[in-house]
Amino acid sequence: MRTKYIIGGIIIIAFTVLAAVSFKSSLTPYVTIAEAKHTSSTVQVKGERLDEGQFDIQKNLFIFHLKDDNGETIEVEYKGAKPGNFDQASHVVCVGRYEKGIFHAKSILVKCPSKYQEEESKV
Amino acid sequence: MNIGIIATPLTFIALILSVTAYYLYYRRNEESTLSLARMSFYTATVLILFQAALLMWGILTHHFEWNYVFSYSSRELSLYYLISTFWAGQEGTFLLWLILGQIYGLVIIKNRKEDEPLIMSFMLLVQAFIVLILIKRNPFTFVWDVNPGAFPYGMIPANGNGLNPLLQDPWMTIHPPILFSGYSSTMIIFAFAMTALVKRNYNKWIHSAYPYLIFVNLMLGTGIILGGYWAYTTLGWGGFWGWDPVENSSLIPWLTSLALLHGVIVQRKQNGLQKTNIFLALLTFVLVLYASLLTRSGILTDFSVHSFGASDLDQYLIGLVFLFTAISLAAYLFRVKDIRSEQARGGLVTRETFVIFGALSILILALLTFIGTSSPIITSIFGNASNVSTSYYNTIAGPLAIIIGLLIGMAPILRWRQESGDRLKAVLIHGIFALIIGGFAYALGARKAVSLMIIMVSSFAILVNSQIIVKKLIRKNYKFGGYLTHVGIGLMMIGIVISSVYDYSKKVTLPMDTPMNVLGYKLNYEGKIPAANGKDRVKIRVNSKTMFAKFYWSEYSRAYMVGPAVKNTVLHDLYISPIQIIPAEKNRRTGQQVVLKKNEQKAFENYILEFDGYEMNNHQMQAGDIHLATVLKVLDKKGNLLGTIKPALTMIGNKKSSISVPLPGTERAVSIERINVESGKITLRISKPVDKASPYYGKELLAAEVTIKPMINILWIGTILMIIGFLMTMYQRRTIRKA
């Protein structure tokens, strides 16, 4: 009779711990460029793109420059071609980490300036 | 004023009247109040249907003077998409909710005479609050009332803005109505639970609520799956599930309603879990409201691939969530001490214990998904708003899937209320088969422990449940909906793991008319095919089959609309997501950027560049024209001066151009990309011709991500079986009740 409460308790505790650990490690905070330069963990940087960027076909690398609200700029490198709708976006969000003068973006979220209601109509 | 705008407050009055009359009837039992309540309810139903019909008529006949019609439709839309315009915007989706809510009300009146007054008053109270939203945001508002600056009074716009192209997809015409019928049906469960609390009838309510509960599970599940399928085939997110806040917010209430379904099954067998079940019923509804807040407000704008417009409804929606949380919590806490749930009897190895563990696992997943989805809100309390990445969800979902798979496999063979450890021997053979399947998976390359475990426990669950189905079929017993649903879940877990953990992809640039070998396929980009309706597509030949992927500029979204080409084969999908088309003229030269400050030296390959300053030259130029050159010294590695070059920017009239100059002794050209006056930095572009022998030289390129998604068909088969299982259970419940 009591065993099942113990087992239930163990499951709950185990997942609380697992969730707490992975919550902390997978948290990708929004930071300024200055902050991004001083950490080696994965962060998100939001800013204005300064140029249309360059795509190096042979290296399969896309490079552009980003400026945040504090006016600081950074070079961003992304493996792959220029993301869709990059040219139309005024602001982009880069998720990645800073290393040796370059921000290595794992993903780039393109924010379109459009009026664009959520495409899924959900309650 | 439009007649529709008058109908909305009338609906509100009719609903409030009905709520009041129903409550009075419950207290005093006077027949006259019952007929008043019903009459008001029918009036509200007619008014809502009238508004819906009016809106549909307005959309179909292009009444662009109505803001809603103007905002979401245009003359170019086909009939099919004009119909789905109805639920393209918030106002329409609330109207859809209202219609469904009234239909549920009609069903309740027909089926649940004894509980009608209270259930109806709670349901219609919710309906009334939804109508309040429509009073604030009415679909029949004229454009000149919304935006008097752009539209003079009485001017009917010639055409509308058009429908978001992402919604112009066959799947999107059925996904919202189905998901909405799931969302709004949680209102029924809420009303049942509240009624149970008021009437202190904590045990009987589950019997009458059961078929509705299955309906909630079926509709939410189907809606979520359709949404995932749409994301996979149309949006080109590369997957069917991205743990995006919008997706999560519909998943969470589904999970709690699944847990509730299992809790109710246990309560039916042995009267336990009474408190839990009422709590879960109330929670599910509140979570649907919370979902509406998350997806309709601007709270998560920075954390979702969806863009949300900040809306003036935020405060109201927050109020709605708090109000119903407060009502539910107050009613629950007021009565909870009163609930005398029978202790769950029986020991550890009984059916109910295993079902309860299953419900517990589902709830843990719901809670942790809730925490993850709300992480921007939670973390903003302590500092920078942060979001968890998908690894958080995957880390917790994996082990939970293992537990759930094991329980699905073992629970069906156990007896209710009796210790039945002896029965476990019966599934030993299934376990051995599952291990063998795991061995095959390992041999085929599945090496991650968690994935391998999920594959094995899911196989185990599928084997056990399938055998039960076969046995029942032989005895001509067709009550196996639940087992079929579990076979479906098992298949889904296998499909999800294999297709998302063991997929592999490659980002490629395909030169036009040049076959390239990618992941075992011969891909040939054959150019962009213009379409009459503006929805251009790129043509890709895959081996010998021609495929198309969506790629066009949408004026509506001010963005490129890109969709994947998906080639479905028995064993895997080939998934080609276009990223960008790079025009031919850009591919004669390839370049690199160098940023320099004044008097700074920077190494570039074998050279050192030094930026010495600017030179303005108005010589031979018209007044107002500008020629701004930068003076650059080019040195070799040892510091010997090789020459001075002056790339320049000119402004002649309004025409800006960049003049490039060769880098001494090379094929490279140097041009100014940008001058930043503020920081005093210049950005140079140093380019060289692409090797003429290269396949990329001077050709239009299609950049794309090519992915192989193995075994994804297993997932789709699983979802279909799951839905059929729910349908069967619901149908059989209906016939039992009739009998």
JSON list of N, CA, C and O in Angstrom, two decimals, chain A residues 1 4 15 26 28-30 46 51 54 65 79 81-82 85 88 111 114 116-123, chain B residues 72 87 90 166-167 180 183 292 295-296 301-302 307 384 387 389 392 507 553 557 559-560 579 593 685:
[
{"chain": "A", "resi": 1, "resn": "MET", "atom": "N", "xyz": [0.82, -1.21, 0.00]},
{"chain": "A", "resi": 1, "resn": "MET", "atom": "CA", "xyz": [0.00, 0.00, 0.00]},
{"chain": "A", "resi": 1, "resn": "MET", "atom": "C", "xyz": [0.86, 1.26, 0.00]},
{"chain": "A", "resi": 1, "resn": "MET", "atom": "O", "xyz": [0.66, 2.16, -0.80]},
{"chain": "A", "resi": 4, "resn": "LYS", "atom": "N", "xyz": [3.40, 2.30, -3.25]},
{"chain": "A", "resi": 4, "resn": "LYS", "atom": "CA", "xyz": [3.04, 3.07, -4.43]},
{"chain": "A", "resi": 4, "resn": "LYS", "atom": "C", "xyz": [3.19, 4.57, -4.21]},
{"chain": "A", "resi": 4, "resn": "LYS", "atom": "O", "xyz": [3.52, 5.30, -5.13]},
{"chain": "A", "resi": 15, "resn": "PHE", "atom": "N", "xyz": [11.82, 13.92, -11.37]},
{"chain": "A", "resi": 15, "resn": "PHE", "atom": "CA", "xyz": [11.55, 14.83, -12.48]},
{"chain": "A", "resi": 15, "resn": "PHE", "atom": "C", "xyz": [11.69, 16.30, -12.07]},
{"chain": "A", "resi": 15, "resn": "PHE", "atom": "O", "xyz": [12.03, 17.14, -12.90]},
{"chain": "A", "resi": 26, "resn": "SER", "atom": "N", "xyz": [19.28, 25.13, -20.02]},
{"chain": "A", "resi": 26, "resn": "SER", "atom": "CA", "xyz": [18.80, 25.44, -21.35]},
{"chain": "A", "resi": 26, "resn": "SER", "atom": "C", "xyz": [18.24, 26.85, -21.45]},
{"chain": "A", "resi": 26, "resn": "SER", "atom": "O", "xyz": [17.73, 27.26, -22.47]},
{"chain": "A", "resi": 28, "resn": "THR", "atom": "N", "xyz": [18.20, 30.42, -22.22]},
{"chain": "A", "resi": 28, "resn": "THR", "atom": "CA", "xyz": [19.01, 31.29, -23.06]},
{"chain": "A", "resi": 28, "resn": "THR", "atom": "C", "xyz": [18.54, 32.72, -22.88]},
{"chain": "A", "resi": 28, "resn": "THR", "atom": "O", "xyz": [17.57, 33.14, -23.49]},
{"chain": "A", "resi": 29, "resn": "PRO", "atom": "N", "xyz": [19.21, 33.45, -21.99]},
{"chain": "A", "resi": 29, "resn": "PRO", "atom": "CA", "xyz": [18.74, 34.78, -21.66]},
{"chain": "A", "resi": 29, "resn": "PRO", "atom": "C", "xyz": [18.95, 35.78, -22.81]},
{"chain": "A", "resi": 29, "resn": "PRO", "atom": "O", "xyz": [19.86, 35.63, -23.62]},
{"chain": "A", "resi": 30, "resn": "TYR", "atom": "N", "xyz": [18.10, 36.77, -22.84]},
{"chain": "A", "resi": 30, "resn": "TYR", "atom": "CA", "xyz": [18.30, 37.89, -23.74]},
{"chain": "A", "resi": 30, "resn": "TYR", "atom": "C", "xyz": [19.34, 38.80, -23.12]},
{"chain": "A", "resi": 30, "resn": "TYR", "atom": "O", "xyz": [19.22, 39.22, -21.98]},
{"chain": "A", "resi": 46, "resn": "LYS", "atom": "N", "xyz": [19.27, 40.54, -29.45]},
{"chain": "A", "resi": 46, "resn": "LYS", "atom": "CA", "xyz": [18.32, 41.13, -30.38]},
{"chain": "A", "resi": 46, "resn": "LYS", "atom": "C", "xyz": [18.90, 42.45, -30.84]},
{"chain": "A", "resi": 46, "resn": "LYS", "atom": "O", "xyz": [19.45, 43.20, -30.05]},
{"chain": "A", "resi": 51, "resn": "ASP", "atom": "N", "xyz": [23.65, 45.47, -42.18]},
{"chain": "A", "resi": 51, "resn": "ASP", "atom": "CA", "xyz": [23.88, 45.30, -43.61]},
{"chain": "A", "resi": 51, "resn": "ASP", "atom": "C", "xyz": [23.12, 44.08, -44.11]},
{"chain": "A", "resi": 51, "resn": "ASP", "atom": "O", "xyz": [22.47, 43.40, -43.32]},
{"chain": "A", "resi": 54, "resn": "GLN", "atom": "N", "xyz": [26.88, 38.93, -46.04]},
{"chain": "A", "resi": 54, "resn": "GLN", "atom": "CA", "xyz": [27.62, 38.28, -47.12]},
{"chain": "A", "resi": 54, "resn": "GLN", "atom": "C", "xyz": [27.47, 36.77, -46.97]},
{"chain": "A", "resi": 54, "resn": "GLN", "atom": "O", "xyz": [27.60, 36.26, -45.88]},
{"chain": "A", "resi": 65, "resn": "HIS", "atom": "N", "xyz": [26.37, 42.07, -39.70]},
{"chain": "A", "resi": 65, "resn": "HIS", "atom": "CA", "xyz": [26.65, 42.85, -38.50]},
{"chain": "A", "resi": 65, "resn": "HIS", "atom": "C", "xyz": [25.36, 43.27, -37.81]},
{"chain": "A", "resi": 65, "resn": "HIS", "atom": "O", "xyz": [24.38, 43.58, -38.47]},
{"chain": "A", "resi": 79, "resn": "LYS", "atom": "N", "xyz": [26.11, 29.41, -39.88]},
{"chain": "A", "resi": 79, "resn": "LYS", "atom": "CA", "xyz": [26.41, 28.35, -40.83]},
{"chain": "A", "resi": 79, "resn": "LYS", "atom": "C", "xyz": [25.19, 28.09, -41.70]},
{"chain": "A", "resi": 79, "resn": "LYS", "atom": "O", "xyz": [24.14, 27.68, -41.21]},
{"chain": "A", "resi": 81, "resn": "ALA", "atom": "N", "xyz": [22.99, 29.44, -45.54]},
{"chain": "A", "resi": 81, "resn": "ALA", "atom": "CA", "xyz": [22.69, 30.59, -46.37]},
{"chain": "A", "resi": 81, "resn": "ALA", "atom": "C", "xyz": [21.93, 31.63, -45.56]},
{"chain": "A", "resi": 81, "resn": "ALA", "atom": "O", "xyz": [21.48, 31.38, -44.45]},
{"chain": "A", "resi": 82, "resn": "LYS", "atom": "N", "xyz": [21.80, 32.79, -46.15]},
{"chain": "A", "resi": 82, "resn": "LYS", "atom": "CA", "xyz": [21.04, 33.87, -45.52]},
{"chain": "A", "resi": 82, "resn": "LYS", "atom": "C", "xyz": [19.64, 33.38, -45.21]},
{"chain": "A", "resi": 82, "resn": "LYS", "atom": "O", "xyz": [18.97, 32.81, -46.06]},
{"chain": "A", "resi": 85, "resn": "ASN", "atom": "N", "xyz": [13.74, 35.89, -45.64]},
{"chain": "A", "resi": 85, "resn": "ASN", "atom": "CA", "xyz": [13.17, 37.16, -45.20]},
{"chain": "A", "resi": 85, "resn": "ASN", "atom": "C", "xyz": [14.13, 38.02, -44.39]},
{"chain": "A", "resi": 85, "resn": "ASN", "atom": "O", "xyz": [13.71, 38.94, -43.72]},
{"chain": "A", "resi": 88, "resn": "GLN", "atom": "N", "xyz": [14.11, 41.67, -45.39]},
{"chain": "A", "resi": 88, "resn": "GLN", "atom": "CA", "xyz": [12.91, 42.44, -45.09]},
{"chain": "A", "resi": 88, "resn": "GLN", "atom": "C", "xyz": [12.84, 42.82, -43.62]},
{"chain": "A", "resi": 88, "resn": "GLN", "atom": "O", "xyz": [12.04, 43.65, -43.23]},
{"chain": "A", "resi": 111, "resn": "LYS", "atom": "N", "xyz": [12.49, 38.89, -37.43]},
{"chain": "A", "resi": 111, "resn": "LYS", "atom": "CA", "xyz": [11.25, 39.55, -37.02]},
{"chain": "A", "resi": 111, "resn": "LYS", "atom": "C", "xyz": [10.82, 40.47, -38.16]},
{"chain": "A", "resi": 111, "resn": "LYS", "atom": "O", "xyz": [11.52, 41.41, -38.50]},
{"chain": "A", "resi": 114, "resn": "SER", "atom": "N", "xyz": [5.99, 43.39, -40.37]},
{"chain": "A", "resi": 114, "resn": "SER", "atom": "CA", "xyz": [4.62, 43.37, -40.86]},
{"chain": "A", "resi": 114, "resn": "SER", "atom": "C", "xyz": [3.59, 43.27, -39.75]},
{"chain": "A", "resi": 114, "resn": "SER", "atom": "O", "xyz": [3.83, 42.75, -38.68]},
{"chain": "A", "resi": 116, "resn": "TYR", "atom": "N", "xyz": [0.97, 41.14, -38.65]},
{"chain": "A", "resi": 116, "resn": "TYR", "atom": "CA", "xyz": [1.01, 39.73, -38.98]},
{"chain": "A", "resi": 116, "resn": "TYR", "atom": "C", "xyz": [0.39, 39.00, -37.83]},
{"chain": "A", "resi": 116, "resn": "TYR", "atom": "O", "xyz": [1.05, 38.63, -36.88]},
{"chain": "A", "resi": 117, "resn": "GLN", "atom": "N", "xyz": [-0.89, 38.87, -37.86]},
{"chain": "A", "resi": 117, "resn": "GLN", "atom": "CA", "xyz": [-1.52, 38.21, -36.74]},
{"chain": "A", "resi": 117, "resn": "GLN", "atom": "C", "xyz": [-1.05, 36.77, -36.69]},
{"chain": "A", "resi": 117, "resn": "GLN", "atom": "O", "xyz": [-0.73, 36.20, -37.71]},
{"chain": "A", "resi": 118, "resn": "GLU", "atom": "N", "xyz": [-0.99, 36.23, -35.53]},
{"chain": "A", "resi": 118, "resn": "GLU", "atom": "CA", "xyz": [-0.60, 34.85, -35.37]},
{"chain": "A", "resi": 118, "resn": "GLU", "atom": "C", "xyz": [-1.33, 34.03, -36.41]},
{"chain": "A", "resi": 118, "resn": "GLU", "atom": "O", "xyz": [-2.52, 34.19, -36.61]},
{"chain": "A", "resi": 119, "resn": "GLU", "atom": "N", "xyz": [-0.60, 33.19, -37.09]},
{"chain": "A", "resi": 119, "resn": "GLU", "atom": "CA", "xyz": [-1.25, 32.50, -38.20]},
{"chain": "A", "resi": 119, "resn": "GLU", "atom": "C", "xyz": [-2.16, 31.39, -37.73]},
{"chain": "A", "resi": 119, "resn": "GLU", "atom": "O", "xyz": [-3.12, 31.05, -38.37]},
{"chain": "A", "resi": 120, "resn": "GLU", "atom": "N", "xyz": [-1.86, 30.87, -36.57]},
{"chain": "A", "resi": 120, "resn": "GLU", "atom": "CA", "xyz": [-2.76, 29.87, -36.04]},
{"chain": "A", "resi": 120, "resn": "GLU", "atom": "C", "xyz": [-3.77, 30.59, -35.19]},
{"chain": "A", "resi": 120, "resn": "GLU", "atom": "O", "xyz": [-3.42, 31.34, -34.30]},
{"chain": "A", "resi": 121, "resn": "SER", "atom": "N", "xyz": [-5.01, 30.41, -35.49]},
{"chain": "A", "resi": 121, "resn": "SER", "atom": "CA", "xyz": [-6.00, 31.09, -34.68]},
{"chain": "A", "resi": 121, "resn": "SER", "atom": "C", "xyz": [-6.29, 30.21, -33.48]},
{"chain": "A", "resi": 121, "resn": "SER", "atom": "O", "xyz": [-6.94, 29.19, -33.61]},
{"chain": "A", "resi": 122, "resn": "LYS", "atom": "N", "xyz": [-5.75, 30.58, -32.38]},
{"chain": "A", "resi": 122, "resn": "LYS", "atom": "CA", "xyz": [-5.98, 29.77, -31.18]},
{"chain": "A", "resi": 122, "resn": "LYS", "atom": "C", "xyz": [-6.60, 30.65, -30.13]},
{"chain": "A", "resi": 122, "resn": "LYS", "atom": "O", "xyz": [-6.44, 31.84, -30.15]},
{"chain": "A", "resi": 123, "resn": "VAL", "atom": "N", "xyz": [-7.28, 30.02, -29.24]},
{"chain": "A", "resi": 123, "resn": "VAL", "atom": "CA", "xyz": [-7.98, 30.81, -28.21]},
{"chain": "A", "resi": 123, "resn": "VAL", "atom": "C", "xyz": [-7.00, 31.62, -27.41]},
{"chain": "A", "resi": 123, "resn": "VAL", "atom": "O", "xyz": [-6.06, 31.09, -26.91]},
{"chain": "B", "resi": 72, "resn": "TYR", "atom": "N", "xyz": [-8.95, 40.88, -43.36]},
{"chain": "B", "resi": 72, "resn": "TYR", "atom": "CA", "xyz": [-8.57, 39.47, -43.57]},
{"chain": "B", "resi": 72, "resn": "TYR", "atom": "C", "xyz": [-8.97, 38.88, -44.90]},
{"chain": "B", "resi": 72, "resn": "TYR", "atom": "O", "xyz": [-8.75, 37.69, -45.13]},
{"chain": "B", "resi": 87, "resn": "TRP", "atom": "N", "xyz": [-12.41, 32.52, -39.62]},
{"chain": "B", "resi": 87, "resn": "TRP", "atom": "CA", "xyz": [-11.64, 32.34, -38.39]},
{"chain": "B", "resi": 87, "resn": "TRP", "atom": "C", "xyz": [-10.17, 32.77, -38.55]},
{"chain": "B", "resi": 87, "resn": "TRP", "atom": "O", "xyz": [-9.29, 32.28, -37.88]},
{"chain": "B", "resi": 90, "resn": "GLN", "atom": "N", "xyz": [-9.04, 37.33, -34.65]},
{"chain": "B", "resi": 90, "resn": "GLN", "atom": "CA", "xyz": [-9.50, 37.03, -33.29]},
{"chain": "B", "resi": 90, "resn": "GLN", "atom": "C", "xyz": [-11.01, 37.09, -33.14]},
{"chain": "B", "resi": 90, "resn": "GLN", "atom": "O", "xyz": [-11.62, 36.23, -32.53]},
{"chain": "B", "resi": 166, "resn": "LEU", "atom": "N", "xyz": [-0.12, 32.33, -45.14]},
{"chain": "B", "resi": 166, "resn": "LEU", "atom": "CA", "xyz": [0.13, 31.10, -44.39]},
{"chain": "B", "resi": 166, "resn": "LEU", "atom": "C", "xyz": [-1.17, 30.37, -44.10]},
{"chain": "B", "resi": 166, "resn": "LEU", "atom": "O", "xyz": [-1.20, 29.17, -43.89]},
{"chain": "B", "resi": 167, "resn": "LEU", "atom": "N", "xyz": [-2.25, 31.13, -44.04]},
{"chain": "B", "resi": 167, "resn": "LEU", "atom": "CA", "xyz": [-3.54, 30.51, -43.76]},
{"chain": "B", "resi": 167, "resn": "LEU", "atom": "C", "xyz": [-4.18, 29.95, -45.01]},
{"chain": "B", "resi": 167, "resn": "LEU", "atom": "O", "xyz": [-5.18, 29.25, -44.94]},
{"chain": "B", "resi": 180, "resn": "PHE", "atom": "N", "xyz": [-10.75, 24.59, -32.05]},
{"chain": "B", "resi": 180, "resn": "PHE", "atom": "CA", "xyz": [-11.67, 25.42, -31.30]},
{"chain": "B", "resi": 180, "resn": "PHE", "atom": "C", "xyz": [-12.79, 24.63, -30.65]},
{"chain": "B", "resi": 180, "resn": "PHE", "atom": "O", "xyz": [-13.21, 24.94, -29.54]},
{"chain": "B", "resi": 183, "resn": "TYR", "atom": "N", "xyz": [-11.14, 23.40, -27.61]},
{"chain": "B", "resi": 183, "resn": "TYR", "atom": "CA", "xyz": [-11.00, 24.44, -26.59]},
{"chain": "B", "resi": 183, "resn": "TYR", "atom": "C", "xyz": [-12.33, 24.74, -25.92]},
{"chain": "B", "resi": 183, "resn": "TYR", "atom": "O", "xyz": [-12.43, 24.74, -24.70]},
{"chain": "B", "resi": 292, "resn": "SER", "atom": "N", "xyz": [-5.18, 31.15, -24.30]},
{"chain": "B", "resi": 292, "resn": "SER", "atom": "CA", "xyz": [-5.68, 32.24, -25.10]},
{"chain": "B", "resi": 292, "resn": "SER", "atom": "C", "xyz": [-4.94, 33.53, -24.77]},
{"chain": "B", "resi": 292, "resn": "SER", "atom": "O", "xyz": [-4.65, 34.33, -25.63]},
{"chain": "B", "resi": 295, "resn": "THR", "atom": "N", "xyz": [-1.32, 33.27, -26.41]},
{"chain": "B", "resi": 295, "resn": "THR", "atom": "CA", "xyz": [-1.22, 33.33, -27.86]},
{"chain": "B", "resi": 295, "resn": "THR", "atom": "C", "xyz": [-1.84, 34.59, -28.44]},
{"chain": "B", "resi": 295, "resn": "THR", "atom": "O", "xyz": [-1.59, 34.92, -29.59]},
{"chain": "B", "resi": 296, "resn": "ARG", "atom": "N", "xyz": [-2.65, 35.27, -27.68]},
{"chain": "B", "resi": 296, "resn": "ARG", "atom": "CA", "xyz": [-3.30, 36.45, -28.25]},
{"chain": "B", "resi": 296, "resn": "ARG", "atom": "C", "xyz": [-2.70, 37.76, -27.77]},
{"chain": "B", "resi": 296, "resn": "ARG", "atom": "O", "xyz": [-3.03, 38.81, -28.26]},
{"chain": "B", "resi": 301, "resn": "THR", "atom": "N", "xyz": [6.07, 37.85, -27.53]},
{"chain": "B", "resi": 301, "resn": "THR", "atom": "CA", "xyz": [6.52, 38.26, -28.86]},
{"chain": "B", "resi": 301, "resn": "THR", "atom": "C", "xyz": [7.97, 37.89, -29.15]},
{"chain": "B", "resi": 301, "resn": "THR", "atom": "O", "xyz": [8.29, 37.40, -30.23]},
{"chain": "B", "resi": 302, "resn": "ASP", "atom": "N", "xyz": [8.83, 38.11, -28.16]},
{"chain": "B", "resi": 302, "resn": "ASP", "atom": "CA", "xyz": [10.25, 37.89, -28.42]},
{"chain": "B", "resi": 302, "resn": "ASP", "atom": "C", "xyz": [10.66, 36.43, -28.35]},
{"chain": "B", "resi": 302, "resn": "ASP", "atom": "O", "xyz": [11.80, 36.09, -28.59]},
{"chain": "B", "resi": 307, "resn": "SER", "atom": "N", "xyz": [4.75, 35.87, -34.74]},
{"chain": "B", "resi": 307, "resn": "SER", "atom": "CA", "xyz": [4.75, 37.25, -34.30]},
{"chain": "B", "resi": 307, "resn": "SER", "atom": "C", "xyz": [3.35, 37.57, -33.83]},
{"chain": "B", "resi": 307, "resn": "SER", "atom": "O", "xyz": [2.38, 37.24, -34.49]},
{"chain": "B", "resi": 384, "resn": "ASN", "atom": "N", "xyz": [16.50, 39.47, -16.36]},
{"chain": "B", "resi": 384, "resn": "ASN", "atom": "CA", "xyz": [16.30, 39.37, -17.80]},
{"chain": "B", "resi": 384, "resn": "ASN", "atom": "C", "xyz": [15.30, 38.29, -18.15]},
{"chain": "B", "resi": 384, "resn": "ASN", "atom": "O", "xyz": [15.42, 37.16, -17.69]},
{"chain": "B", "resi": 387, "resn": "ASN", "atom": "N", "xyz": [14.25, 32.49, -22.14]},
{"chain": "B", "resi": 387, "resn": "ASN", "atom": "CA", "xyz": [13.42, 31.42, -22.64]},
{"chain": "B", "resi": 387, "resn": "ASN", "atom": "C", "xyz": [14.22, 30.13, -22.56]},
{"chain": "B", "resi": 387, "resn": "ASN", "atom": "O", "xyz": [15.42, 30.14, -22.72]},
{"chain": "B", "resi": 389, "resn": "SER", "atom": "N", "xyz": [15.40, 26.59, -24.11]},
{"chain": "B", "resi": 389, "resn": "SER", "atom": "CA", "xyz": [15.49, 26.07, -25.46]},
{"chain": "B", "resi": 389, "resn": "SER", "atom": "C", "xyz": [14.76, 24.72, -25.51]},
{"chain": "B", "resi": 389, "resn": "SER", "atom": "O", "xyz": [14.36, 24.18, -24.48]},
{"chain": "B", "resi": 392, "resn": "TYR", "atom": "N", "xyz": [15.31, 21.61, -23.14]},
{"chain": "B", "resi": 392, "resn": "TYR", "atom": "CA", "xyz": [14.64, 21.46, -21.85]},
{"chain": "B", "resi": 392, "resn": "TYR", "atom": "C", "xyz": [13.47, 20.48, -21.99]},
{"chain": "B", "resi": 392, "resn": "TYR", "atom": "O", "xyz": [13.35, 19.52, -21.22]},
{"chain": "B", "resi": 507, "resn": "LYS", "atom": "N", "xyz": [22.74, 21.62, -45.35]},
{"chain": "B", "resi": 507, "resn": "LYS", "atom": "CA", "xyz": [22.42, 22.87, -46.02]},
{"chain": "B", "resi": 507, "resn": "LYS", "atom": "C", "xyz": [23.22, 22.92, -47.31]},
{"chain": "B", "resi": 507, "resn": "LYS", "atom": "O", "xyz": [24.44, 22.75, -47.30]},
{"chain": "B", "resi": 553, "resn": "TRP", "atom": "N", "xyz": [7.11, 36.14, -52.95]},
{"chain": "B", "resi": 553, "resn": "TRP", "atom": "CA", "xyz": [7.02, 37.35, -52.14]},
{"chain": "B", "resi": 553, "resn": "TRP", "atom": "C", "xyz": [5.56, 37.64, -51.84]},
{"chain": "B", "resi": 553, "resn": "TRP", "atom": "O", "xyz": [4.72, 37.61, -52.71]},
{"chain": "B", "resi": 557, "resn": "SER", "atom": "N", "xyz": [2.27, 39.95, -46.14]},
{"chain": "B", "resi": 557, "resn": "SER", "atom": "CA", "xyz": [3.12, 39.75, -44.98]},
{"chain": "B", "resi": 557, "resn": "SER", "atom": "C", "xyz": [4.40, 40.55, -45.07]},
{"chain": "B", "resi": 557, "resn": "SER", "atom": "O", "xyz": [5.17, 40.58, -44.13]},
{"chain": "B", "resi": 559, "resn": "ALA", "atom": "N", "xyz": [6.93, 39.70, -46.74]},
{"chain": "B", "resi": 559, "resn": "ALA", "atom": "CA", "xyz": [7.96, 38.70, -46.48]},
{"chain": "B", "resi": 559, "resn": "ALA", "atom": "C", "xyz": [7.87, 37.63, -47.57]},
{"chain": "B", "resi": 559, "resn": "ALA", "atom": "O", "xyz": [6.86, 37.53, -48.28]},
{"chain": "B", "resi": 560, "resn": "TYR", "atom": "N", "xyz": [8.92, 36.87, -47.68]},
{"chain": "B", "resi": 560, "resn": "TYR", "atom": "CA", "xyz": [8.88, 35.73, -48.60]},
{"chain": "B", "resi": 560, "resn": "TYR", "atom": "C", "xyz": [8.13, 34.59, -47.94]},
{"chain": "B", "resi": 560, "resn": "TYR", "atom": "O", "xyz": [8.33, 34.29, -46.77]},
{"chain": "B", "resi": 579, "resn": "ILE", "atom": "N", "xyz": [15.69, 28.10, -48.80]},
{"chain": "B", "resi": 579, "resn": "ILE", "atom": "CA", "xyz": [16.05, 29.17, -47.88]},
{"chain": "B", "resi": 579, "resn": "ILE", "atom": "C", "xyz": [16.09, 30.50, -48.64]},
{"chain": "B", "resi": 579, "resn": "ILE", "atom": "O", "xyz": [15.52, 31.49, -48.24]},
{"chain": "B", "resi": 593, "resn": "GLN", "atom": "N", "xyz": [34.41, 40.73, -45.89]},
{"chain": "B", "resi": 593, "resn": "GLN", "atom": "CA", "xyz": [34.37, 42.08, -45.35]},
{"chain": "B", "resi": 593, "resn": "GLN", "atom": "C", "xyz": [35.54, 42.33, -44.42]},
{"chain": "B", "resi": 593, "resn": "GLN", "atom": "O", "xyz": [35.97, 41.45, -43.70]},
{"chain": "B", "resi": 685, "resn": "ARG", "atom": "N", "xyz": [34.74, 45.77, -48.77]},
{"chain": "B", "resi": 685, "resn": "ARG", "atom": "CA", "xyz": [34.44, 44.45, -49.31]},
{"chain": "B", "resi": 685, "resn": "ARG", "atom": "C", "xyz": [35.54, 44.12, -50.28]},
{"chain": "B", "resi": 685, "resn": "ARG", "atom": "O", "xyz": [35.82, 44.87, -51.22]}
]
